[in-house]
Amino acid sequence: LTNLDITLVPLPDIKSQGFKLAVFPLAPTKALILESRRVTKFSCTTNTERNGVLAYIYDGQYGHLEDYFQAIVPSGRAIEPYSCYASQTMDFLLHEGDKVTYEDLTIEMLAHGDFDQVRVTRKP
C-alpha cells in the first residue's frame, strides 16, 4: 500500500452497502483502524458535532485495563464538556480537511457527508 482512497459507511448505517471499517496491519499484534462514526440517540454529545472518522491504534498484546487503544488525534483539539460524564474530553474524530500521521501512515479526511472519504498514504 502506498496510496489508497476509501469510502467508509457509518457504523450505525444498516441500509447502505460498503466498508464500515478499514484495518491496516502495522506489526504482528498492532493495527491502525478507521471507523466512520455518527451521533445516534444513544451518543454522548459535546459542542462539537461528533460525526467523522475515528482513527486509532489497536495493540492486541494488551488486554483488559491496559492501553490497547490509542486514538490518533489532530493536534490542537480543545477539551470540551461531555454530556454523559462529569469529566471533559476532546473530539477524537477526524473531520473534513483533517490530516494525521502515525509512523509511516498518513490519514487524510477528504470528504464528509452521508459517507466519509479518506485517503491513506504510506511513505515508501
mmCIF file of N, CA, C and O in Angstrom, residues 9-115:
data_model
loop_
_atom_site.group_PDB
_atom_site.id
_atom_site.type_symbol
_atom_site.label_atom_id
_atom_site.label_comp_id
_atom_site.label_asym_id
_atom_site.label_seq_id
_atom_site.Cartn_x
_atom_site.Cartn_y
_atom_site.Cartn_z
ATOM 1 N N VAL A 9 -18.679 3.682 5.220
ATOM 2 C CA VAL A 9 -20.090 3.804 5.575
ATOM 3 C C VAL A 9 -20.157 3.913 7.098
ATOM 4 O O VAL A 9 -19.497 3.150 7.802
ATOM 5 N N PRO A 10 -20.925 4.855 7.633
ATOM 6 C CA PRO A 10 -21.019 4.982 9.093
ATOM 7 C C PRO A 10 -21.480 3.682 9.764
ATOM 8 O O PRO A 10 -22.338 2.975 9.243
ATOM 9 N N LEU A 11 -20.909 3.373 10.911
ATOM 10 C CA LEU A 11 -21.240 2.144 11.640
ATOM 11 C C LEU A 11 -22.738 1.974 11.888
ATOM 12 O O LEU A 11 -23.265 0.880 11.717
ATOM 13 N N PRO A 12 -23.484 3.034 12.274
ATOM 14 C CA PRO A 12 -24.912 2.823 12.541
ATOM 15 C C PRO A 12 -25.787 2.659 11.287
ATOM 16 O O PRO A 12 -26.956 2.329 11.393
ATOM 17 N N ASP A 13 -25.225 2.879 10.095
ATOM 18 C CA ASP A 13 -25.997 2.805 8.853
ATOM 19 C C ASP A 13 -26.226 1.341 8.479
ATOM 20 O O ASP A 13 -25.310 0.649 8.042
ATOM 21 N N ILE A 14 -27.466 0.860 8.646
ATOM 22 C CA ILE A 14 -27.765 -0.549 8.355
ATOM 23 C C ILE A 14 -28.335 -0.748 6.951
ATOM 24 O O ILE A 14 -28.521 -1.876 6.524
ATOM 25 N N LYS A 15 -28.574 0.337 6.226
ATOM 26 C CA LYS A 15 -29.180 0.232 4.908
ATOM 27 C C LYS A 15 -28.165 0.257 3.770
ATOM 28 O O LYS A 15 -28.404 -0.315 2.718
ATOM 29 N N SER A 16 -27.038 0.920 3.953
ATOM 30 C CA SER A 16 -26.052 1.082 2.879
ATOM 31 C C SER A 16 -25.049 -0.051 2.868
ATOM 32 O O SER A 16 -24.665 -0.565 3.912
ATOM 33 N N GLN A 17 -24.622 -0.405 1.670
ATOM 34 C CA GLN A 17 -23.573 -1.419 1.482
ATOM 35 C C GLN A 17 -22.229 -0.697 1.395
ATOM 36 O O GLN A 17 -22.164 0.415 0.888
ATOM 37 N N GLY A 18 -21.181 -1.353 1.848
ATOM 38 C CA GLY A 18 -19.846 -0.776 1.738
ATOM 39 C C GLY A 18 -18.995 -1.121 2.940
ATOM 40 O O GLY A 18 -19.386 -1.907 3.801
ATOM 41 N N PHE A 19 -17.829 -0.513 2.982
ATOM 42 C CA PHE A 19 -16.882 -0.754 4.069
ATOM 43 C C PHE A 19 -17.250 0.087 5.287
ATOM 44 O O PHE A 19 -17.414 1.293 5.180
ATOM 45 N N LYS A 20 -17.350 -0.546 6.433
ATOM 46 C CA LYS A 20 -17.633 0.158 7.682
ATOM 47 C C LYS A 20 -16.359 0.361 8.491
ATOM 48 O O LYS A 20 -16.345 1.150 9.432
ATOM 49 N N LEU A 21 -15.313 -0.336 8.109
ATOM 50 C CA LEU A 21 -14.098 -0.363 8.908
ATOM 51 C C LEU A 21 -12.936 -0.698 7.986
ATOM 52 O O LEU A 21 -13.081 -1.511 7.075
ATOM 53 N N ALA A 22 -11.794 -0.059 8.209
ATOM 54 C CA ALA A 22 -10.581 -0.374 7.453
ATOM 55 C C ALA A 22 -9.473 -0.674 8.456
ATOM 56 O O ALA A 22 -9.301 0.055 9.437
ATOM 57 N N VAL A 23 -8.744 -1.759 8.225
ATOM 58 C CA VAL A 23 -7.673 -2.191 9.132
ATOM 59 C C VAL A 23 -6.369 -2.246 8.355
ATOM 60 O O VAL A 23 -6.296 -2.894 7.302
ATOM 61 N N PHE A 24 -5.336 -1.583 8.883
ATOM 62 C CA PHE A 24 -4.024 -1.552 8.260
ATOM 63 C C PHE A 24 -3.013 -2.153 9.233
ATOM 64 O O PHE A 24 -2.682 -1.521 10.248
ATOM 65 N N PRO A 25 -2.529 -3.369 8.960
ATOM 66 C CA PRO A 25 -1.564 -4.005 9.865
ATOM 67 C C PRO A 25 -0.270 -3.188 9.969
ATOM 68 O O PRO A 25 0.225 -2.679 8.967
ATOM 69 N N LEU A 26 0.240 -3.075 11.188
ATOM 70 C CA LEU A 26 1.491 -2.363 11.439
ATOM 71 C C LEU A 26 2.566 -3.295 11.978
ATOM 72 O O LEU A 26 3.747 -3.068 11.759
ATOM 73 N N ALA A 27 2.162 -4.309 12.723
ATOM 74 C CA ALA A 27 3.066 -5.277 13.359
ATOM 75 C C ALA A 27 2.224 -6.515 13.655
ATOM 76 O O ALA A 27 1.003 -6.477 13.497
ATOM 77 N N PRO A 28 2.839 -7.608 14.088
ATOM 78 C CA PRO A 28 2.053 -8.824 14.346
ATOM 79 C C PRO A 28 0.867 -8.643 15.299
ATOM 80 O O PRO A 28 -0.149 -9.302 15.148
ATOM 81 N N THR A 29 0.977 -7.735 16.268
ATOM 82 C CA THR A 29 -0.139 -7.539 17.214
ATOM 83 C C THR A 29 -0.772 -6.160 17.117
ATOM 84 O O THR A 29 -1.637 -5.821 17.912
ATOM 85 N N LYS A 30 -0.353 -5.363 16.143
ATOM 86 C CA LYS A 30 -0.732 -3.963 16.111
ATOM 87 C C LYS A 30 -1.322 -3.573 14.759
ATOM 88 O O LYS A 30 -0.803 -3.972 13.717
ATOM 89 N N ALA A 31 -2.398 -2.766 14.779
ATOM 90 C CA ALA A 31 -3.030 -2.310 13.544
ATOM 91 C C ALA A 31 -3.585 -0.902 13.717
ATOM 92 O O ALA A 31 -3.980 -0.508 14.813
ATOM 93 N N LEU A 32 -3.625 -0.170 12.613
ATOM 94 C CA LEU A 32 -4.313 1.108 12.565
ATOM 95 C C LEU A 32 -5.711 0.823 12.032
ATOM 96 O O LEU A 32 -5.865 0.133 11.023
ATOM 97 N N ILE A 33 -6.736 1.337 12.708
ATOM 98 C CA ILE A 33 -8.124 1.054 12.343
ATOM 99 C C ILE A 33 -8.856 2.372 12.111
ATOM 100 O O ILE A 33 -8.671 3.330 12.860
ATOM 101 N N LEU A 34 -9.679 2.398 11.067
ATOM 102 C CA LEU A 34 -10.508 3.553 10.738
ATOM 103 C C LEU A 34 -11.966 3.138 10.791
ATOM 104 O O LEU A 34 -12.342 2.121 10.200
ATOM 105 N N GLU A 35 -12.803 3.918 11.483
ATOM 106 C CA GLU A 35 -14.241 3.669 11.574
ATOM 107 C C GLU A 35 -14.976 4.976 11.317
ATOM 108 O O GLU A 35 -14.595 6.012 11.848
ATOM 109 N N SER A 36 -16.040 4.923 10.542
ATOM 110 C CA SER A 36 -16.888 6.082 10.318
ATOM 111 C C SER A 36 -17.944 6.125 11.419
ATOM 112 O O SER A 36 -18.713 5.180 11.580
ATOM 113 N N ARG A 37 -17.974 7.210 12.161
ATOM 114 C CA ARG A 37 -18.879 7.338 13.308
ATOM 115 C C ARG A 37 -19.920 8.418 13.073
ATOM 116 O O ARG A 37 -19.648 9.430 12.437
ATOM 117 N N ARG A 38 -21.110 8.223 13.634
ATOM 118 C CA ARG A 38 -22.180 9.206 13.599
ATOM 119 C C ARG A 38 -22.858 9.260 14.957
ATOM 120 O O ARG A 38 -22.911 8.268 15.677
ATOM 121 N N VAL A 39 -23.383 10.409 15.293
ATOM 122 C CA VAL A 39 -24.150 10.573 16.525
ATOM 123 C C VAL A 39 -25.443 9.788 16.373
ATOM 124 O O VAL A 39 -26.097 9.833 15.330
ATOM 125 N N THR A 40 -25.807 9.045 17.408
ATOM 126 C CA THR A 40 -27.084 8.324 17.448
ATOM 127 C C THR A 40 -27.850 8.785 18.684
ATOM 128 O O THR A 40 -27.337 9.575 19.491
ATOM 129 N N LYS A 41 -29.036 8.264 18.865
ATOM 130 C CA LYS A 41 -29.823 8.658 20.044
ATOM 131 C C LYS A 41 -29.173 8.200 21.348
ATOM 132 O O LYS A 41 -29.531 8.669 22.419
ATOM 133 N N PHE A 42 -28.207 7.301 21.274
ATOM 134 C CA PHE A 42 -27.520 6.807 22.463
ATOM 135 C C PHE A 42 -26.189 7.515 22.710
ATOM 136 O O PHE A 42 -25.502 7.230 23.682
ATOM 137 N N SER A 43 -25.800 8.416 21.811
ATOM 138 C CA SER A 43 -24.489 9.072 21.880
ATOM 139 C C SER A 43 -24.427 10.124 22.972
ATOM 140 O O SER A 43 -25.396 10.840 23.224
ATOM 141 N N CYS A 44 -23.264 10.221 23.575
ATOM 142 C CA CYS A 44 -22.958 11.367 24.419
ATOM 143 C C CYS A 44 -22.560 12.493 23.463
ATOM 144 O O CYS A 44 -22.000 12.244 22.412
ATOM 145 N N THR A 45 -22.850 13.720 23.827
ATOM 146 C CA THR A 45 -22.601 14.829 22.918
ATOM 147 C C THR A 45 -21.688 15.873 23.543
ATOM 148 O O THR A 45 -21.516 15.930 24.752
ATOM 149 N N THR A 46 -21.117 16.699 22.662
ATOM 150 C CA THR A 46 -20.308 17.848 23.049
ATOM 151 C C THR A 46 -20.748 19.014 22.170
ATOM 152 O O THR A 46 -21.615 18.859 21.312
ATOM 153 N N ASN A 47 -20.124 20.161 22.346
ATOM 154 C CA ASN A 47 -20.435 21.303 21.485
ATOM 155 C C ASN A 47 -20.022 21.030 20.041
ATOM 156 O O ASN A 47 -20.638 21.533 19.114
ATOM 157 N N THR A 48 -18.963 20.260 19.837
ATOM 158 C CA THR A 48 -18.512 19.883 18.508
ATOM 159 C C THR A 48 -19.331 18.691 18.034
ATOM 160 O O THR A 48 -19.509 17.727 18.780
ATOM 161 N N GLU A 49 -19.818 18.760 16.811
ATOM 162 C CA GLU A 49 -20.579 17.637 16.251
ATOM 163 C C GLU A 49 -19.689 16.401 16.187
ATOM 164 O O GLU A 49 -18.590 16.454 15.645
ATOM 165 N N ARG A 50 -20.142 15.297 16.723
ATOM 166 C CA ARG A 50 -19.346 14.075 16.786
ATOM 167 C C ARG A 50 -19.675 13.134 15.627
ATOM 168 O O ARG A 50 -20.082 11.994 15.817
ATOM 169 N N ASN A 51 -19.490 13.635 14.421
ATOM 170 C CA ASN A 51 -19.627 12.837 13.210
ATOM 171 C C ASN A 51 -18.311 12.935 12.457
ATOM 172 O O ASN A 51 -17.819 14.027 12.206
ATOM 173 N N GLY A 52 -17.725 11.799 12.110
ATOM 174 C CA GLY A 52 -16.457 11.792 11.396
ATOM 175 C C GLY A 52 -15.834 10.423 11.453
ATOM 176 O O GLY A 52 -16.505 9.416 11.646
ATOM 177 N N VAL A 53 -14.511 10.379 11.295
ATOM 178 C CA VAL A 53 -13.787 9.115 11.276
ATOM 179 C C VAL A 53 -12.921 9.002 12.517
ATOM 180 O O VAL A 53 -12.165 9.920 12.843
ATOM 181 N N LEU A 54 -13.053 7.882 13.199
ATOM 182 C CA LEU A 54 -12.194 7.576 14.335
ATOM 183 C C LEU A 54 -11.004 6.781 13.804
ATOM 184 O O LEU A 54 -11.173 5.713 13.219
ATOM 185 N N ALA A 55 -9.806 7.322 13.994
ATOM 186 C CA ALA A 55 -8.561 6.638 13.623
ATOM 187 C C ALA A 55 -7.876 6.247 14.928
ATOM 188 O O ALA A 55 -7.664 7.088 15.801
ATOM 189 N N TYR A 56 -7.559 4.957 15.052
ATOM 190 C CA TYR A 56 -6.919 4.537 16.291
ATOM 191 C C TYR A 56 -5.987 3.353 16.058
ATOM 192 O O TYR A 56 -6.086 2.647 15.068
ATOM 193 N N ILE A 57 -5.090 3.191 17.019
ATOM 194 C CA ILE A 57 -4.158 2.063 17.022
ATOM 195 C C ILE A 57 -4.685 1.053 18.020
ATOM 196 O O ILE A 57 -4.988 1.383 19.164
ATOM 197 N N TYR A 58 -4.816 -0.185 17.558
ATOM 198 C CA TYR A 58 -5.186 -1.290 18.431
ATOM 199 C C TYR A 58 -3.952 -2.177 18.574
ATOM 200 O O TYR A 58 -3.333 -2.548 17.585
ATOM 201 N N ASP A 59 -3.585 -2.499 19.802
ATOM 202 C CA ASP A 59 -2.453 -3.397 20.052
ATOM 203 C C ASP A 59 -2.944 -4.601 20.843
ATOM 204 O O ASP A 59 -3.277 -4.496 22.023
ATOM 205 N N GLY A 60 -3.013 -5.757 20.186
ATOM 206 C CA GLY A 60 -3.547 -6.982 20.758
ATOM 207 C C GLY A 60 -2.681 -7.630 21.823
ATOM 208 O O GLY A 60 -3.115 -8.584 22.466
ATOM 209 N N GLN A 61 -1.481 -7.115 22.047
ATOM 210 C CA GLN A 61 -0.664 -7.691 23.120
ATOM 211 C C GLN A 61 -1.138 -7.224 24.494
ATOM 212 O O GLN A 61 -0.738 -7.769 25.502
ATOM 213 N N TYR A 62 -1.998 -6.204 24.488
ATOM 214 C CA TYR A 62 -2.538 -5.697 25.744
ATOM 215 C C TYR A 62 -3.972 -6.172 25.926
ATOM 216 O O TYR A 62 -4.668 -6.466 24.974
ATOM 217 N N GLY A 63 -4.419 -6.211 27.163
ATOM 218 C CA GLY A 63 -5.768 -6.672 27.446
ATOM 219 C C GLY A 63 -6.516 -5.716 28.344
ATOM 220 O O GLY A 63 -6.201 -4.528 28.428
ATOM 221 N N HIS A 64 -7.492 -6.270 29.044
ATOM 222 C CA HIS A 64 -8.362 -5.513 29.945
ATOM 223 C C HIS A 64 -7.548 -4.658 30.909
ATOM 224 O O HIS A 64 -6.568 -5.117 31.495
ATOM 225 N N LEU A 65 -7.938 -3.398 31.060
ATOM 226 C CA LEU A 65 -7.304 -2.419 31.941
ATOM 227 C C LEU A 65 -5.898 -2.024 31.488
ATOM 228 O O LEU A 65 -5.137 -1.439 32.258
ATOM 229 N N GLU A 66 -5.542 -2.332 30.243
ATOM 230 C CA GLU A 66 -4.259 -1.921 29.689
ATOM 231 C C GLU A 66 -4.522 -1.016 28.481
ATOM 232 O O GLU A 66 -5.626 -0.989 27.934
ATOM 233 N N ASP A 67 -3.515 -0.276 28.053
ATOM 234 C CA ASP A 67 -3.673 0.678 26.954
ATOM 235 C C ASP A 67 -3.569 -0.005 25.591
ATOM 236 O O ASP A 67 -2.581 0.138 24.883
ATOM 237 N N TYR A 68 -4.629 -0.736 25.205
ATOM 238 C CA TYR A 68 -4.653 -1.422 23.912
ATOM 239 C C TYR A 68 -5.238 -0.539 22.811
ATOM 240 O O TYR A 68 -5.203 -0.882 21.639
ATOM 241 N N PHE A 69 -5.769 0.624 23.147
ATOM 242 C CA PHE A 69 -6.446 1.526 22.219
ATOM 243 C C PHE A 69 -5.821 2.913 22.336
ATOM 244 O O PHE A 69 -5.735 3.461 23.433
ATOM 245 N N GLN A 70 -5.369 3.470 21.202
ATOM 246 C CA GLN A 70 -4.787 4.808 21.197
ATOM 247 C C GLN A 70 -5.357 5.587 20.014
ATOM 248 O O GLN A 70 -5.072 5.267 18.857
ATOM 249 N N ALA A 71 -6.177 6.591 20.294
ATOM 250 C CA ALA A 71 -6.742 7.422 19.224
ATOM 251 C C ALA A 71 -5.647 8.287 18.614
ATOM 252 O O ALA A 71 -4.737 8.738 19.310
ATOM 253 N N ILE A 72 -5.739 8.495 17.306
ATOM 254 C CA ILE A 72 -4.818 9.388 16.599
ATOM 255 C C ILE A 72 -5.593 10.673 16.328
ATOM 256 O O ILE A 72 -6.534 10.680 15.537
ATOM 257 N N VAL A 73 -5.211 11.739 16.999
ATOM 258 C CA VAL A 73 -5.988 12.971 17.009
ATOM 259 C C VAL A 73 -5.154 14.122 16.443
ATOM 260 O O VAL A 73 -3.984 14.237 16.779
ATOM 261 N N PRO A 74 -5.767 14.983 15.616
ATOM 262 C CA PRO A 74 -5.035 16.178 15.172
ATOM 263 C C PRO A 74 -4.632 17.029 16.370
ATOM 264 O O PRO A 74 -5.374 17.117 17.352
ATOM 265 N N SER A 75 -3.473 17.649 16.291
ATOM 266 C CA SER A 75 -3.017 18.480 17.410
ATOM 267 C C SER A 75 -3.895 19.725 17.535
ATOM 268 O O SER A 75 -4.528 20.160 16.579
ATOM 269 N N GLY A 76 -3.938 20.253 18.737
ATOM 270 C CA GLY A 76 -4.669 21.487 18.986
ATOM 271 C C GLY A 76 -6.142 21.321 19.293
ATOM 272 O O GLY A 76 -6.863 22.317 19.380
ATOM 273 N N ARG A 77 -6.610 20.098 19.479
ATOM 274 C CA ARG A 77 -8.026 19.904 19.802
ATOM 275 C C ARG A 77 -8.298 20.358 21.227
ATOM 276 O O ARG A 77 -7.553 20.060 22.153
ATOM 277 N N ALA A 78 -9.401 21.070 21.388
ATOM 278 C CA ALA A 78 -9.780 21.600 22.702
ATOM 279 C C ALA A 78 -10.476 20.534 23.532
ATOM 280 O O ALA A 78 -11.085 19.610 23.009
ATOM 281 N N ILE A 79 -10.399 20.683 24.838
ATOM 282 C CA ILE A 79 -11.130 19.836 25.776
ATOM 283 C C ILE A 79 -12.524 20.448 25.925
ATOM 284 O O ILE A 79 -12.666 21.654 26.087
ATOM 285 N N GLU A 80 -13.565 19.592 25.856
ATOM 286 C CA GLU A 80 -14.946 20.076 25.904
ATOM 287 C C GLU A 80 -15.744 19.313 26.957
ATOM 288 O O GLU A 80 -15.436 18.169 27.256
ATOM 289 N N PRO A 81 -16.805 19.945 27.483
ATOM 290 C CA PRO A 81 -17.713 19.217 28.369
ATOM 291 C C PRO A 81 -18.420 18.106 27.588
ATOM 292 O O PRO A 81 -18.753 18.275 26.418
ATOM 293 N N TYR A 82 -18.644 16.999 28.245
ATOM 294 C CA TYR A 82 -19.242 15.814 27.639
ATOM 295 C C TYR A 82 -20.567 15.575 28.333
ATOM 296 O O TYR A 82 -20.636 15.573 29.551
ATOM 297 N N SER A 83 -21.641 15.371 27.600
ATOM 298 C CA SER A 83 -22.969 15.265 28.199
ATOM 299 C C SER A 83 -23.147 14.068 29.131
ATOM 300 O O SER A 83 -23.997 14.095 29.998
ATOM 301 N N CYS A 84 -22.347 13.023 28.967
ATOM 302 C CA CYS A 84 -22.540 11.798 29.744
ATOM 303 C C CYS A 84 -21.712 11.726 31.020
ATOM 304 O O CYS A 84 -22.033 10.982 31.918
ATOM 305 N N TYR A 85 -20.639 12.452 31.068
ATOM 306 C CA TYR A 85 -19.707 12.297 32.189
ATOM 307 C C TYR A 85 -19.423 13.637 32.836
ATOM 308 O O TYR A 85 -19.563 14.682 32.217
ATOM 309 N N ALA A 86 -18.963 13.597 34.060
ATOM 310 C CA ALA A 86 -18.570 14.823 34.743
ATOM 311 C C ALA A 86 -17.254 15.356 34.170
ATOM 312 O O ALA A 86 -17.029 16.553 34.131
ATOM 313 N N SER A 87 -16.378 14.458 33.732
ATOM 314 C CA SER A 87 -15.095 14.896 33.189
ATOM 315 C C SER A 87 -15.257 15.389 31.752
ATOM 316 O O SER A 87 -16.229 15.075 31.071
ATOM 317 N N GLN A 88 -14.298 16.140 31.293
ATOM 318 C CA GLN A 88 -14.319 16.669 29.936
ATOM 319 C C GLN A 88 -13.502 15.773 29.011
ATOM 320 O O GLN A 88 -12.707 14.953 29.471
ATOM 321 N N THR A 89 -13.697 15.940 27.716
ATOM 322 C CA THR A 89 -12.994 15.128 26.735
ATOM 323 C C THR A 89 -12.718 15.961 25.493
ATOM 324 O O THR A 89 -13.273 17.046 25.329
ATOM 325 N N MET A 90 -11.865 15.457 24.621
ATOM 326 C CA MET A 90 -11.629 16.140 23.352
ATOM 327 C C MET A 90 -12.300 15.358 22.234
ATOM 328 O O MET A 90 -12.653 14.196 22.404
ATOM 329 N N ASP A 91 -12.487 16.003 21.118
ATOM 330 C CA ASP A 91 -13.065 15.379 19.938
ATOM 331 C C ASP A 91 -11.979 14.541 19.271
ATOM 332 O O ASP A 91 -11.024 15.071 18.725
ATOM 333 N N PHE A 92 -12.127 13.224 19.301
ATOM 334 C CA PHE A 92 -11.143 12.320 18.719
ATOM 335 C C PHE A 92 -11.356 12.078 17.230
ATOM 336 O O PHE A 92 -10.532 11.453 16.580
ATOM 337 N N LEU A 93 -12.475 12.533 16.675
ATOM 338 C CA LEU A 93 -12.818 12.213 15.293
ATOM 339 C C LEU A 93 -12.111 13.122 14.298
ATOM 340 O O LEU A 93 -11.852 14.291 14.563
ATOM 341 N N LEU A 94 -11.829 12.544 13.123
ATOM 342 C CA LEU A 94 -11.289 13.324 12.016
ATOM 343 C C LEU A 94 -12.461 13.923 11.247
ATOM 344 O O LEU A 94 -13.446 13.233 10.964
ATOM 345 N N HIS A 95 -12.339 15.201 10.913
ATOM 346 C CA HIS A 95 -13.356 15.902 10.152
ATOM 347 C C HIS A 95 -12.755 16.326 8.813
ATOM 348 O O HIS A 95 -11.530 16.311 8.643
ATOM 349 N N GLU A 96 -13.603 16.713 7.878
ATOM 350 C CA GLU A 96 -13.141 17.077 6.537
ATOM 351 C C GLU A 96 -11.978 18.061 6.619
ATOM 352 O O GLU A 96 -12.042 19.061 7.328
ATOM 353 N N GLY A 97 -10.889 17.730 5.921
ATOM 354 C CA GLY A 97 -9.693 18.566 5.912
ATOM 355 C C GLY A 97 -8.647 18.168 6.933
ATOM 356 O O GLY A 97 -7.495 18.594 6.836
ATOM 357 N N ASP A 98 -9.001 17.342 7.924
ATOM 358 C CA ASP A 98 -8.028 16.900 8.929
ATOM 359 C C ASP A 98 -7.032 15.918 8.317
ATOM 360 O O ASP A 98 -7.375 15.123 7.430
ATOM 361 N N LYS A 99 -5.812 15.962 8.858
ATOM 362 C CA LYS A 99 -4.747 15.070 8.398
ATOM 363 C C LYS A 99 -3.893 14.699 9.606
ATOM 364 O O LYS A 99 -3.486 15.583 10.367
ATOM 365 N N VAL A 100 -3.662 13.399 9.802
ATOM 366 C CA VAL A 100 -2.840 12.917 10.911
ATOM 367 C C VAL A 100 -1.861 11.880 10.389
ATOM 368 O O VAL A 100 -2.104 11.242 9.361
ATOM 369 N N THR A 101 -0.760 11.712 11.110
ATOM 370 C CA THR A 101 0.247 10.723 10.728
ATOM 371 C C THR A 101 0.590 9.873 11.931
ATOM 372 O O THR A 101 0.738 10.380 13.049
ATOM 373 N N TYR A 102 0.720 8.572 11.685
ATOM 374 C CA TYR A 102 1.201 7.633 12.694
ATOM 375 C C TYR A 102 2.245 6.755 12.018
ATOM 376 O O TYR A 102 1.951 6.095 11.021
ATOM 377 N N GLU A 103 3.461 6.778 12.559
ATOM 378 C CA GLU A 103 4.589 6.075 11.962
ATOM 379 C C GLU A 103 4.681 6.465 10.490
ATOM 380 O O GLU A 103 4.820 7.642 10.195
ATOM 381 N N ASP A 104 4.556 5.526 9.561
ATOM 382 C CA ASP A 104 4.697 5.872 8.145
ATOM 383 C C ASP A 104 3.368 5.996 7.414
ATOM 384 O O ASP A 104 3.323 6.111 6.200
ATOM 385 N N LEU A 105 2.244 6.002 8.148
ATOM 386 C CA LEU A 105 0.918 6.135 7.542
ATOM 387 C C LEU A 105 0.345 7.526 7.803
ATOM 388 O O LEU A 105 0.343 8.002 8.934
ATOM 389 N N THR A 106 -0.164 8.151 6.743
ATOM 390 C CA THR A 106 -0.859 9.429 6.862
ATOM 391 C C THR A 106 -2.308 9.213 6.484
ATOM 392 O O THR A 106 -2.604 8.599 5.454
ATOM 393 N N ILE A 107 -3.210 9.703 7.322
ATOM 394 C CA ILE A 107 -4.650 9.586 7.086
ATOM 395 C C ILE A 107 -5.181 10.996 6.867
ATOM 396 O O ILE A 107 -4.983 11.875 7.710
ATOM 397 N N GLU A 108 -5.861 11.185 5.737
ATOM 398 C CA GLU A 108 -6.425 12.492 5.403
ATOM 399 C C GLU A 108 -7.914 12.337 5.145
ATOM 400 O O GLU A 108 -8.331 11.495 4.351
ATOM 401 N N MET A 109 -8.712 13.141 5.831
ATOM 402 C CA MET A 109 -10.159 13.124 5.656
ATOM 403 C C MET A 109 -10.502 14.027 4.478
ATOM 404 O O MET A 109 -10.392 15.246 4.562
ATOM 405 N N LEU A 110 -10.895 13.415 3.351
ATOM 406 C CA LEU A 110 -11.141 14.162 2.121
ATOM 407 C C LEU A 110 -12.529 14.777 2.067
ATOM 408 O O LEU A 110 -12.693 15.916 1.644
ATOM 409 N N ALA A 111 -13.554 14.000 2.445
ATOM 410 C CA ALA A 111 -14.926 14.486 2.326
ATOM 411 C C ALA A 111 -15.790 13.839 3.392
ATOM 412 O O ALA A 111 -15.572 12.697 3.789
ATOM 413 N N HIS A 112 -16.794 14.590 3.842
ATOM 414 C CA HIS A 112 -17.721 14.119 4.860
ATOM 415 C C HIS A 112 -19.131 14.443 4.406
ATOM 416 O O HIS A 112 -19.400 15.536 3.937
ATOM 417 N N GLY A 113 -20.002 13.478 4.523
ATOM 418 C CA GLY A 113 -21.408 13.654 4.171
ATOM 419 C C GLY A 113 -22.159 12.443 4.684
ATOM 420 O O GLY A 113 -21.985 12.049 5.833
ATOM 421 N N ASP A 114 -22.945 11.812 3.835
ATOM 422 C CA ASP A 114 -23.595 10.561 4.238
ATOM 423 C C ASP A 114 -22.560 9.480 4.490
ATOM 424 O O ASP A 114 -22.769 8.571 5.291
ATOM 425 N N PHE A 115 -21.430 9.566 3.770
ATOM 426 C CA PHE A 115 -20.295 8.652 3.929
ATOM 427 C C PHE A 115 -19.052 9.505 4.156
ATOM 428 O O PHE A 115 -19.087 10.720 3.993
#
